Coordinates of C-alpha atoms in Angstrom, one line a residue:
M2 CA -37.6 12.3 -14.7
D3 CA -35.0 14.5 -16.3
L4 CA -31.8 12.4 -16.9
S5 CA -29.3 15.0 -15.5
L6 CA -31.6 15.4 -12.3
F7 CA -31.6 11.5 -12.2
M8 CA -27.9 11.3 -12.4
N9 CA -27.2 14.2 -9.8
R10 CA -29.9 12.6 -7.4
Y11 CA -28.2 9.2 -7.1
Y12 CA -24.7 10.6 -8.0
L13 CA -24.1 8.1 -10.7
L14 CA -21.2 10.2 -12.2
L15 CA -19.4 10.1 -8.8
K16 CA -20.0 6.4 -8.4
I17 CA -18.7 5.9 -12.1
H18 CA -15.7 8.0 -11.3
Y19 CA -14.7 5.9 -8.2
F20 CA -15.3 2.7 -10.1
L21 CA -13.1 3.6 -13.1
F22 CA -10.4 5.4 -11.0
Y23 CA -10.1 2.4 -8.6
S24 CA -10.4 0.0 -11.6
A25 CA -7.3 1.8 -13.0
Y26 CA -5.5 1.4 -9.6
G27 CA -6.2 -2.2 -9.5
A28 CA -4.9 -2.8 -12.9
I29 CA -1.5 -1.4 -12.1
I30 CA -0.6 -1.2 -8.3
P31 CA -0.6 -5.0 -7.5
I32 CA 2.0 -5.7 -10.2
L33 CA 4.3 -2.8 -10.0
N34 CA 6.9 -4.2 -7.6
L35 CA 6.8 -7.5 -9.6
T36 CA 7.4 -5.5 -12.8
L37 CA 10.5 -3.7 -11.2
R38 CA 11.9 -7.1 -10.2
A39 CA 11.2 -8.7 -13.6
H40 CA 13.0 -5.7 -15.2
G41 CA 16.1 -6.4 -13.1
L42 CA 15.9 -4.5 -10.0
S43 CA 17.1 -6.3 -6.8
N44 CA 14.9 -6.7 -3.8
T45 CA 17.1 -4.3 -1.8
E46 CA 16.6 -1.5 -4.6
I47 CA 12.9 -2.2 -4.5
S48 CA 12.8 -2.2 -0.7
Y49 CA 14.6 1.3 -0.7
S50 CA 12.0 2.6 -3.1
N51 CA 9.3 1.4 -1.0
I52 CA 10.6 3.1 2.1
I53 CA 11.1 6.5 0.5
L54 CA 7.6 6.5 -1.2
P55 CA 5.4 7.1 1.8
F56 CA 7.6 10.1 3.1
L57 CA 7.1 11.6 -0.5
I58 CA 3.4 10.9 -0.1
F59 CA 3.5 12.7 3.5
F60 CA 5.1 16.1 1.9
T61 CA 3.2 16.1 -1.5
S62 CA -0.3 15.2 -0.4
P63 CA -1.1 18.3 1.6
L64 CA 0.5 20.4 -0.9
L65 CA -1.6 19.2 -3.8
G66 CA -4.7 19.4 -1.5
F67 CA -3.9 22.9 -0.9
I68 CA -3.4 23.8 -4.5
A69 CA -6.7 22.1 -5.3
D70 CA -8.4 24.3 -2.4
H71 CA -6.7 27.5 -3.5
S72 CA -7.9 27.1 -7.0
R73 CA -11.2 25.3 -6.1
R74 CA -10.4 23.2 -9.4
F75 CA -10.4 19.8 -7.9
I76 CA -11.4 18.1 -11.2
L77 CA -8.8 20.0 -13.2
T78 CA -6.1 19.0 -10.6
F79 CA -7.2 15.4 -10.4
N80 CA -7.2 15.1 -14.3
V81 CA -3.7 16.7 -14.6
I82 CA -2.1 14.3 -12.0
L83 CA -3.6 11.2 -13.6
S84 CA -2.4 12.3 -17.1
I85 CA 1.1 12.6 -15.7
I86 CA 0.8 9.2 -14.0
I87 CA -0.2 7.6 -17.4
F88 CA 2.9 9.1 -19.1
L89 CA 5.3 8.0 -16.3
F90 CA 4.1 4.4 -16.1
L91 CA 4.0 4.2 -20.0
I92 CA 7.7 5.1 -19.9
M93 CA 8.6 2.6 -17.1
F94 CA 6.9 -0.5 -18.9
F95 CA 8.9 0.3 -22.0
L96 CA 12.4 1.2 -20.6
P97 CA 15.3 -1.3 -21.3
T98 CA 15.6 -4.0 -18.7
V99 CA 18.7 -3.8 -16.4
K100 CA 20.9 -6.4 -17.8
S101 CA 23.1 -8.7 -15.6
H102 CA 25.6 -11.4 -16.2
H103 CA 24.9 -15.0 -15.1
I104 CA 26.7 -16.2 -12.1
Q105 CA 30.2 -17.4 -13.1
A106 CA 31.3 -20.8 -11.5
D107 CA 34.2 -23.1 -11.6
M108 CA 33.7 -26.8 -11.4
R109 CA 36.4 -28.8 -10.0
H110 CA 37.0 -32.4 -8.6
D111 CA 37.7 -32.7 -4.7
H112 CA 39.0 -35.9 -3.3
Q113 CA 36.6 -35.5 -0.4
H114 CA 33.4 -34.2 -1.9
G115 CA 33.8 -35.2 -5.4
Y116 CA 32.6 -32.8 -8.1
L117 CA 32.1 -29.1 -6.7
L118 CA 30.6 -25.9 -8.0
I119 CA 32.6 -22.9 -6.7
F120 CA 31.0 -19.5 -7.0
C121 CA 30.4 -16.3 -5.3
A122 CA 26.7 -14.8 -4.9
S123 CA 24.4 -13.4 -2.6
Q124 CA 22.3 -15.1 0.1
E125 CA 19.1 -14.9 -2.1
V126 CA 20.6 -17.4 -4.5
A127 CA 20.9 -20.2 -1.9
T128 CA 17.4 -19.6 -0.5
K129 CA 14.8 -18.1 -2.8
C130 CA 14.9 -21.0 -5.4
A131 CA 15.8 -23.7 -3.0
T132 CA 12.7 -23.1 -1.0
R133 CA 10.6 -23.2 -4.0
S134 CA 11.8 -26.4 -5.3
E135 CA 8.6 -28.1 -4.8
C136 CA 7.1 -25.2 -7.0
G137 CA 9.3 -26.1 -10.0
C138 CA 12.2 -23.8 -9.3
S139 CA 15.6 -25.4 -10.1
Y140 CA 19.3 -24.5 -10.4
Q141 CA 21.0 -25.2 -13.8
A142 CA 24.5 -25.2 -14.6
R143 CA 25.8 -24.7 -18.2
C144 CA 29.4 -25.7 -18.4
V145 CA 32.3 -25.8 -21.1
Q146 CA 35.3 -28.1 -20.7
D147 CA 37.9 -28.3 -23.4
K148 CA 35.2 -27.1 -25.9
T149 CA 32.8 -29.6 -24.8
T150 CA 29.5 -28.4 -23.5
F151 CA 27.2 -30.0 -20.9
N152 CA 24.4 -29.0 -18.7
F153 CA 23.0 -30.4 -15.7
T154 CA 20.6 -29.6 -12.7
F155 CA 21.6 -29.5 -9.2
T156 CA 20.2 -28.5 -5.7
M157 CA 21.2 -26.1 -3.0
N158 CA 19.6 -28.2 0.0
S159 CA 22.6 -30.4 0.7
I160 CA 24.0 -30.1 4.4
S161 CA 27.5 -30.5 2.7
I162 CA 27.3 -26.9 1.2
E163 CA 30.1 -24.8 2.4
K164 CA 29.5 -20.9 2.8
D165 CA 32.3 -18.4 3.5
L166 CA 30.8 -14.8 4.2
K167 CA 32.8 -12.1 2.8
D168 CA 33.9 -9.3 5.1
D169 CA 35.4 -7.3 2.3
T170 CA 33.3 -4.2 1.7
K171 CA 34.6 -3.9 -1.8
S172 CA 33.5 -7.3 -2.7
T173 CA 30.7 -7.5 -5.4
C174 CA 29.1 -10.5 -3.9
E175 CA 28.2 -11.6 -0.3
I176 CA 29.0 -15.4 0.0
D177 CA 31.6 -17.9 -1.4
Y178 CA 29.8 -21.1 -2.0
R179 CA 31.2 -24.8 -2.4
V180 CA 28.3 -26.9 -3.6
P181 CA 28.8 -30.7 -4.0
I182 CA 27.3 -32.1 -7.1
E183 CA 25.4 -35.3 -6.5
E184 CA 26.3 -38.4 -8.7
P185 CA 23.2 -38.6 -10.8
F186 CA 23.9 -35.1 -12.2
V187 CA 27.3 -35.9 -13.2
E188 CA 27.4 -39.6 -13.9
N189 CA 28.7 -39.1 -17.5
L190 CA 31.7 -37.0 -16.5
P191 CA 35.3 -38.5 -16.3
D192 CA 36.5 -39.5 -12.8
D193 CA 39.6 -37.1 -13.3
K194 CA 41.0 -35.4 -10.4
S195 CA 42.4 -32.6 -12.6
F196 CA 39.0 -32.1 -14.0
E197 CA 38.1 -28.3 -14.3
A198 CA 35.2 -26.4 -16.2
K199 CA 33.9 -23.0 -16.4
C200 CA 30.1 -22.8 -15.8
E201 CA 27.2 -20.3 -15.8
I202 CA 24.5 -20.8 -13.2
V203 CA 20.9 -19.9 -13.9
C204 CA 17.6 -20.6 -12.2
S205 CA 14.4 -21.6 -13.9
I206 CA 12.9 -18.4 -12.2
P207 CA 15.5 -16.0 -13.6
Y208 CA 15.4 -13.1 -11.1
F209 CA 16.4 -15.5 -8.2
C210 CA 19.7 -16.0 -9.9
H211 CA 21.9 -13.2 -11.3
G212 CA 25.3 -12.2 -11.4
L213 CA 27.2 -8.8 -11.8
R214 CA 25.5 -6.3 -13.9
Y215 CA 26.5 -4.8 -17.1
R216 CA 28.2 -1.5 -17.2
Q217 CA 26.3 1.8 -17.1
Q218 CA 23.0 0.2 -15.8
V219 CA 22.8 2.4 -12.7
I220 CA 21.0 5.1 -14.9
Y221 CA 18.2 2.6 -15.5
V222 CA 17.9 1.5 -12.1
L223 CA 17.6 5.2 -10.9
L224 CA 15.0 5.8 -13.7
Y225 CA 12.8 2.9 -12.7
S226 CA 13.1 4.0 -9.0
L227 CA 12.2 7.5 -9.7
I228 CA 9.4 6.8 -11.9
Y229 CA 8.0 4.3 -9.5
I230 CA 8.2 6.5 -6.5
I231 CA 6.8 9.6 -8.3
G232 CA 4.0 7.8 -10.2
S233 CA 2.9 5.8 -7.1
A234 CA 3.0 9.1 -4.9
L235 CA 0.8 10.9 -7.5
L236 CA -1.5 8.0 -7.7
S237 CA -1.9 8.2 -3.8
N238 CA -2.5 11.9 -4.0
A239 CA -5.0 11.5 -6.7
N240 CA -6.8 9.2 -4.3
A241 CA -7.0 12.0 -1.8
I242 CA -8.2 14.5 -4.1
G243 CA -10.8 12.0 -5.4
V244 CA -12.1 12.0 -1.8
S245 CA -12.3 15.9 -1.8
I246 CA -14.2 15.6 -5.1
G247 CA -16.7 13.4 -3.4
F248 CA -17.2 15.7 -0.4
S249 CA -17.7 18.7 -2.7
V250 CA -20.6 17.0 -4.6
L251 CA -22.3 15.2 -1.7
I252 CA -25.0 16.9 0.4
R253 CA -23.9 15.0 3.6
S254 CA -20.5 13.7 4.3
D255 CA -21.7 10.5 5.7
L256 CA -22.8 9.3 2.2
I257 CA -19.2 8.9 1.0
G258 CA -19.0 5.3 1.9
K259 CA -21.8 4.2 -0.6
Q260 CA -20.0 6.1 -3.4
R261 CA -16.5 4.8 -2.5
V262 CA -17.8 1.0 -2.3
W263 CA -17.9 1.1 -6.1
G264 CA -14.2 1.9 -6.1
T265 CA -13.5 -1.5 -4.3
I266 CA -15.8 -3.3 -6.6
G267 CA -13.8 -1.9 -9.6
F268 CA -10.4 -2.7 -7.9
G269 CA -11.2 -6.1 -7.2
L270 CA -12.8 -6.9 -10.8
T271 CA -10.1 -5.3 -12.7
A272 CA -7.3 -6.9 -10.7
F273 CA -8.9 -10.2 -11.3
I274 CA -9.5 -9.7 -15.1
S275 CA -5.9 -8.3 -15.5
S276 CA -4.5 -11.4 -14.0
R277 CA -6.5 -13.6 -16.2
L278 CA -5.6 -11.7 -19.4
Y279 CA -2.0 -11.8 -18.4
G280 CA -2.3 -15.6 -18.0
A281 CA -3.7 -15.9 -21.4
F282 CA -1.3 -13.6 -23.2
K283 CA 1.8 -13.9 -21.1
K284 CA 2.7 -10.3 -21.8
E285 CA 3.1 -7.6 -19.1
S286 CA 1.9 -4.9 -21.5
V287 CA -1.6 -6.2 -20.8
Y288 CA -1.5 -4.4 -17.5
I289 CA -0.3 -1.0 -18.9
C290 CA -2.8 -1.2 -21.7
I291 CA -5.7 -1.8 -19.3
F292 CA -4.4 0.9 -17.0
I293 CA -4.1 3.4 -19.8
I294 CA -7.6 2.7 -21.3
I295 CA -9.5 2.9 -17.9
A296 CA -7.4 6.0 -16.8
L297 CA -8.4 7.9 -19.9
L298 CA -12.0 7.0 -19.3
T299 CA -11.7 8.0 -15.8
I300 CA -10.4 11.6 -17.0
I301 CA -13.4 12.0 -19.4
V302 CA -16.1 11.0 -16.9
T303 CA -14.4 13.1 -14.1
S304 CA -14.7 16.0 -16.5
F305 CA -18.5 15.8 -16.4
I306 CA -18.8 15.8 -12.5
S307 CA -20.4 19.2 -11.4
I308 CA -19.1 20.7 -8.1
K309 CA -21.4 23.2 -6.3
N310 CA -19.9 26.6 -5.5
D311 CA -22.2 29.4 -4.3
D312 CA -21.0 33.1 -3.9
E313 CA -21.1 32.7 -0.1
T314 CA -18.8 29.7 -0.2
I315 CA -16.3 31.2 -2.6
K316 CA -16.0 34.5 -0.7
R317 CA -15.4 32.3 2.6
N318 CA -12.6 30.5 0.7
K319 CA -10.9 33.6 -0.2
Q320 CA -10.9 34.6 3.4
T321 CA -9.5 31.3 4.9
L322 CA -7.1 30.2 2.2
N323 CA -4.1 32.1 4.1
L324 CA -3.7 29.0 6.1
S325 CA -4.2 30.9 9.4
A326 CA -7.2 28.9 10.2
L327 CA -5.4 25.7 9.4
I328 CA -2.6 26.7 11.8
A329 CA -5.3 27.4 14.5
L330 CA -6.9 24.1 13.6
L331 CA -3.5 22.0 14.1
T332 CA -3.0 23.7 17.5
D333 CA -6.2 22.3 18.8
F334 CA -5.5 19.3 21.1
D335 CA -8.5 17.3 19.8
I336 CA -7.3 17.6 16.4
F337 CA -3.9 16.6 17.4
I338 CA -5.3 13.4 18.9
F339 CA -7.2 12.7 15.7
L340 CA -4.1 13.1 13.6
S341 CA -2.0 11.1 15.9
I342 CA -4.6 8.3 15.6
T343 CA -4.2 8.3 11.7
L344 CA -0.5 8.2 12.2
F345 CA -0.7 5.1 14.3
W346 CA -3.1 3.4 11.8
G347 CA -0.8 4.2 8.9
M348 CA 2.0 2.4 11.0
C349 CA -0.2 -0.6 11.2
H350 CA -0.6 -0.6 7.5
G351 CA 3.1 -0.2 6.9
C352 CA 3.7 -3.4 9.0
M353 CA 1.0 -5.4 7.2
Y354 CA 2.0 -4.5 3.6
P355 CA 4.2 -6.1 2.6
F356 CA 5.5 -8.0 5.6
V357 CA 2.5 -10.2 6.0
Y358 CA 2.8 -11.5 2.5
L359 CA 6.5 -11.9 3.0
Y360 CA 5.9 -13.9 6.1
I361 CA 3.4 -16.1 4.1
D362 CA 6.0 -16.6 1.3
E363 CA 8.6 -17.7 3.9
I364 CA 6.5 -20.3 5.7
A365 CA 4.6 -21.6 2.5
P366 CA 6.6 -20.5 -0.5
C367 CA 4.6 -22.9 -2.9
Q368 CA 1.1 -21.9 -1.6
S369 CA 1.9 -18.3 -1.1
R370 CA 0.2 -16.9 -4.2
S371 CA -2.9 -18.9 -3.7
I372 CA -3.1 -18.0 0.1
V373 CA -2.7 -14.2 -0.8
G374 CA -5.2 -14.4 -3.6
W375 CA -7.9 -15.9 -1.1
M376 CA -6.9 -13.3 1.6
S377 CA -7.4 -10.5 -1.1
L378 CA -10.7 -11.8 -2.0
V379 CA -11.9 -12.1 1.7
S380 CA -10.6 -8.6 2.5
A381 CA -12.2 -7.1 -0.6
L382 CA -15.5 -8.6 0.2
S383 CA -15.2 -7.3 3.9
E384 CA -14.2 -3.8 2.5
V385 CA -17.3 -3.6 0.2
F386 CA -19.6 -4.7 3.1
A387 CA -18.1 -2.0 5.4
L388 CA -18.1 0.8 3.0
Y389 CA -21.8 0.1 2.4
I390 CA -22.9 0.1 5.9
A391 CA -20.1 2.6 7.4
R392 CA -22.6 5.4 7.8
R393 CA -24.7 3.1 9.9
I394 CA -21.8 1.8 12.0
L395 CA -20.4 5.3 12.7
K396 CA -23.8 6.6 13.6
F397 CA -24.5 3.8 15.9
F398 CA -21.3 3.7 17.7
G399 CA -19.9 7.3 17.1
T400 CA -16.5 8.1 15.8
N401 CA -14.7 7.7 19.3
I402 CA -16.0 4.3 20.1
S403 CA -15.5 3.2 16.3
S404 CA -11.9 4.3 16.7
I405 CA -11.4 2.1 19.7
I406 CA -12.9 -0.9 18.0
I407 CA -10.5 -0.4 15.0
F408 CA -7.5 -0.4 17.4
L409 CA -9.0 -3.7 18.7
A410 CA -9.6 -5.1 15.3
F411 CA -5.9 -4.4 14.3
A412 CA -4.8 -6.3 17.6
V413 CA -7.0 -9.2 16.7
R414 CA -5.6 -9.2 13.1
F415 CA -1.9 -9.0 14.2
G416 CA -2.5 -11.5 16.9
G417 CA -4.0 -14.0 14.3
Y418 CA -0.8 -13.7 12.2
Y419 CA 1.3 -14.6 15.2
F420 CA -0.6 -17.3 16.9
I421 CA -2.1 -19.1 13.9
Q422 CA 0.2 -21.7 12.7
Q423 CA -1.4 -22.7 9.5
P424 CA -1.2 -19.8 6.8
Y425 CA -4.4 -20.9 5.1
H426 CA -6.2 -20.0 8.3
F427 CA -5.0 -16.3 7.8
I428 CA -7.9 -16.1 5.4
F429 CA -10.4 -15.9 8.4
V430 CA -8.3 -13.1 10.1
E431 CA -8.7 -11.1 6.9
T432 CA -12.4 -10.5 8.0
M433 CA -11.0 -7.8 10.2
H434 CA -10.4 -5.8 7.1
F435 CA -14.0 -4.7 7.6
F436 CA -12.7 -2.5 10.5
T437 CA -9.1 -2.0 9.7
F438 CA -9.7 -0.4 6.3
G439 CA -13.4 0.0 5.4
I440 CA -14.7 1.6 8.6
L441 CA -11.3 3.3 9.0
Y442 CA -11.4 5.0 5.6
V443 CA -14.8 6.5 6.0
L444 CA -14.2 7.7 9.5
M445 CA -10.9 9.4 8.5
A446 CA -12.5 11.0 5.6
Q447 CA -15.7 12.0 7.2
K448 CA -14.1 13.2 10.3
A449 CA -11.5 15.4 8.2
D450 CA -14.3 16.9 6.1
S451 CA -16.3 17.8 9.3
I452 CA -13.6 19.3 11.3
A453 CA -12.0 21.2 8.3
P454 CA -12.3 25.1 8.3
P455 CA -14.3 26.4 5.2
G456 CA -12.4 26.2 2.1
L457 CA -9.7 23.9 3.5
S458 CA -11.4 20.6 3.3
G459 CA -9.1 19.4 0.5
T460 CA -6.1 20.6 2.5
L461 CA -7.0 18.6 5.6
Q462 CA -7.9 15.6 3.6
G463 CA -4.3 15.8 2.2
I464 CA -2.9 16.2 5.6
A465 CA -4.8 13.3 6.9
H466 CA -3.9 11.2 3.9
G467 CA -0.3 12.2 4.0
I468 CA 0.2 11.4 7.8
S469 CA -1.6 8.0 7.5
H470 CA -0.5 6.7 4.0
G471 CA 2.8 8.7 4.0
L472 CA 4.5 9.5 7.3
G473 CA 2.6 6.7 9.3
R474 CA 3.3 4.1 6.7
G475 CA 6.8 5.1 6.3
I476 CA 7.6 4.9 10.1
G477 CA 5.9 1.5 10.0
L478 CA 8.0 0.2 7.1
L479 CA 11.2 1.4 9.0
I480 CA 10.3 -0.2 12.5
S481 CA 8.9 -3.3 10.8
S482 CA 12.0 -3.7 8.6
L483 CA 14.2 -3.5 11.8
I484 CA 12.2 -6.1 13.7
Y485 CA 11.7 -8.4 10.7
I486 CA 15.4 -8.6 9.8
V487 CA 17.0 -8.3 13.2
F488 CA 14.8 -10.2 15.3
Q489 CA 12.2 -12.7 14.2
E490 CA 9.5 -12.4 11.6
R491 CA 6.7 -13.5 13.8
L492 CA 7.6 -11.2 16.7
L493 CA 6.8 -8.3 14.5
F494 CA 3.2 -9.0 14.5
L495 CA 3.2 -9.6 18.4
V496 CA 4.7 -6.2 19.0
F497 CA 2.1 -4.5 16.9
M498 CA -0.6 -6.5 18.6
I499 CA 0.5 -5.2 22.0
F500 CA 0.9 -1.6 20.6
N501 CA -2.7 -1.6 19.3
I502 CA -4.0 -3.0 22.6
I503 CA -2.0 -0.2 24.5
A504 CA -3.3 2.5 22.1
A505 CA -7.1 1.2 22.6
I506 CA -6.4 1.6 26.4
I507 CA -5.0 5.0 26.2
Y508 CA -7.6 6.4 23.7
S509 CA -10.3 4.9 25.8
I510 CA -9.1 6.7 28.9
Y511 CA -8.9 10.0 26.8
F512 CA -12.4 9.3 25.6
L513 CA -13.8 8.8 29.1
L514 CA -12.2 12.0 30.3
Q515 CA -13.4 14.0 27.4
W516 CA -16.9 12.6 28.0
R517 CA -16.7 13.4 31.8
N518 CA -15.7 16.9 31.0
S519 CA -18.4 17.5 28.6
S520 CA -20.8 16.2 31.1
H521 CA -19.8 18.5 33.8
K522 CA -19.8 21.5 31.5
S523 CA -23.3 20.8 30.1
P524 CA -25.3 22.5 33.0
T525 CA -23.4 25.7 32.5
S526 CA -23.0 25.6 28.7
S527 CA -25.3 28.6 28.3
N528 CA -22.8 30.7 30.3
N529 CA -20.1 29.6 28.0
D530 CA -21.8 30.2 24.5
D531 CA -19.9 33.3 23.8
D532 CA -16.5 31.6 24.6
E533 CA -17.5 28.5 22.3
D534 CA -18.6 30.8 19.5
D535 CA -15.4 32.6 19.7
K536 CA -13.5 29.3 19.5
K537 CA -15.6 28.3 16.6
N538 CA -15.0 31.4 14.6
R539 CA -11.3 31.3 15.3
I540 CA -10.7 27.7 14.3
G541 CA -13.6 27.5 11.9
I542 CA -15.0 24.1 13.3
A543 CA -17.6 22.6 15.5
L544 CA -16.2 19.6 17.4
E545 CA -18.3 16.7 16.8
S546 CA -19.6 14.9 19.9
D547 CA -19.8 11.2 20.2
E548 CA -23.4 11.2 21.1
S549 CA -24.4 13.2 18.0
I550 CA -22.5 12.2 14.9
D551 CA -25.3 13.4 12.5
K552 CA -24.4 16.9 13.4
E553 CA -22.7 18.2 10.2
S554 CA -20.1 20.7 9.5
L555 CA -20.9 24.3 8.6
V556 CA -19.7 23.3 5.0
S557 CA -21.9 20.3 4.8
I558 CA -24.8 22.3 6.1
S559 CA -24.3 25.0 3.4
R560 CA -24.0 22.4 0.7
M561 CA -27.2 20.6 1.9
K562 CA -29.1 23.9 1.6
I563 CA -27.7 24.7 -1.8
N564 CA -28.7 21.2 -3.3
T565 CA -32.1 21.5 -1.5
D566 CA -32.8 24.7 -3.2
N567 CA -31.7 23.5 -6.6
S568 CA -33.9 20.4 -6.5

């Protein structure tokens, strides 16, 4: 068999493309927030960046999808975006760190509490390291008194610690602390009531304890934030365009899951190998080097992917790229329902990431990394299995029933986070990732491709991606932040569990009404053929019925014919 025919038949280049792209994704995405924190950004600054990011994705994803559709150069658009990402992240990793002073403290002798450390710092200083004392995090004071230096270790767990919250908005710190020093730490100090020393407070994990920043550090904070937001948004957009590349190559849209599964495998392998290499070399440059090498390989392999375009398809694209068909598409009520569902699913993902991991870090700080690692392993295995059999699942249940199942799976997942008391048992809940990402991903991509007007598949993929990963995730982050901070951490998961149950009920009712209406219309469908044909020509789609998910869109049928003729 000819090599090129063999590769086209089994889509080897497409599989390699997904494997390499998501391998690069796995090398860089999991550690970006950790890199920002290690380079001196505060948790608040990182949180603001993560809130802005999904809204940028919402606006840029449809735009880049339309550009790719308009030019019909999906591969060139993808490669240019990935090249820009390489350049941005390379800059970010080698920018100077944001420099901060150590926390300045006064050490005095008090007749009631003995020796005291008096300093002003944030709430995080008293909690982050203190809750990780069993993990090896400790507070250290480096003091000077009459040109004599001495160091000692102390704790922030004493009930005698006094905290005075500052109300002054101009204050550079949040709380005034008066921390009693236990005798074992200061047994060699003189018992002098007039004793006074100047100290610097540090933590064994540096970013838990830092004071005021050096001057002119705001420019670096802005640079880090902008590069992170723009680079991550472009990486997410490249993901959507990669889906469009897949649909432009495949003869049937329901084959996308078996191609995309190689991306999940690549993500998991590279994330694991990168963490092992970092453990061996202890240098964060390991991550950026792996990312750049794999990203360059991705660009090379993607350049050799062949996208089929016959004269009829090109002519149809030119007629529809004025967005009139897309506007008609978005005014259809069934399409509105589909996009509203993707919005809600995006909100659920905005709640889960990062708030599930933050919650685990609160209730089991010393075991959180291990628990998250096992959860990631289980979710990755579930995702691989889901992507591999997604075609059969969607064919058996149909898109409507599958959507209801996804809502219920989200409800089970959030319910597990709320009701389960032992965080290690969260690992079993992660099996729901089978539905809440694996089946969801293929359903969204396949549905968007099947209902898109000719020539606007990439645009609609971008819209669906932007609504889910952009607008939906952004709204989910805002709502989750409010509930998580103002109310109670666990309450957040109960709220989203109830929302998903309500959504499943509402969508079930809509599905039943839709099915009943279609059943009533079926005896007279022959009388309405002209009206239906006019609607299909106006919108450019054929709505997919739940009873026959194997019906492909006009674009997919055209591609099937082209590939059949060529083979």
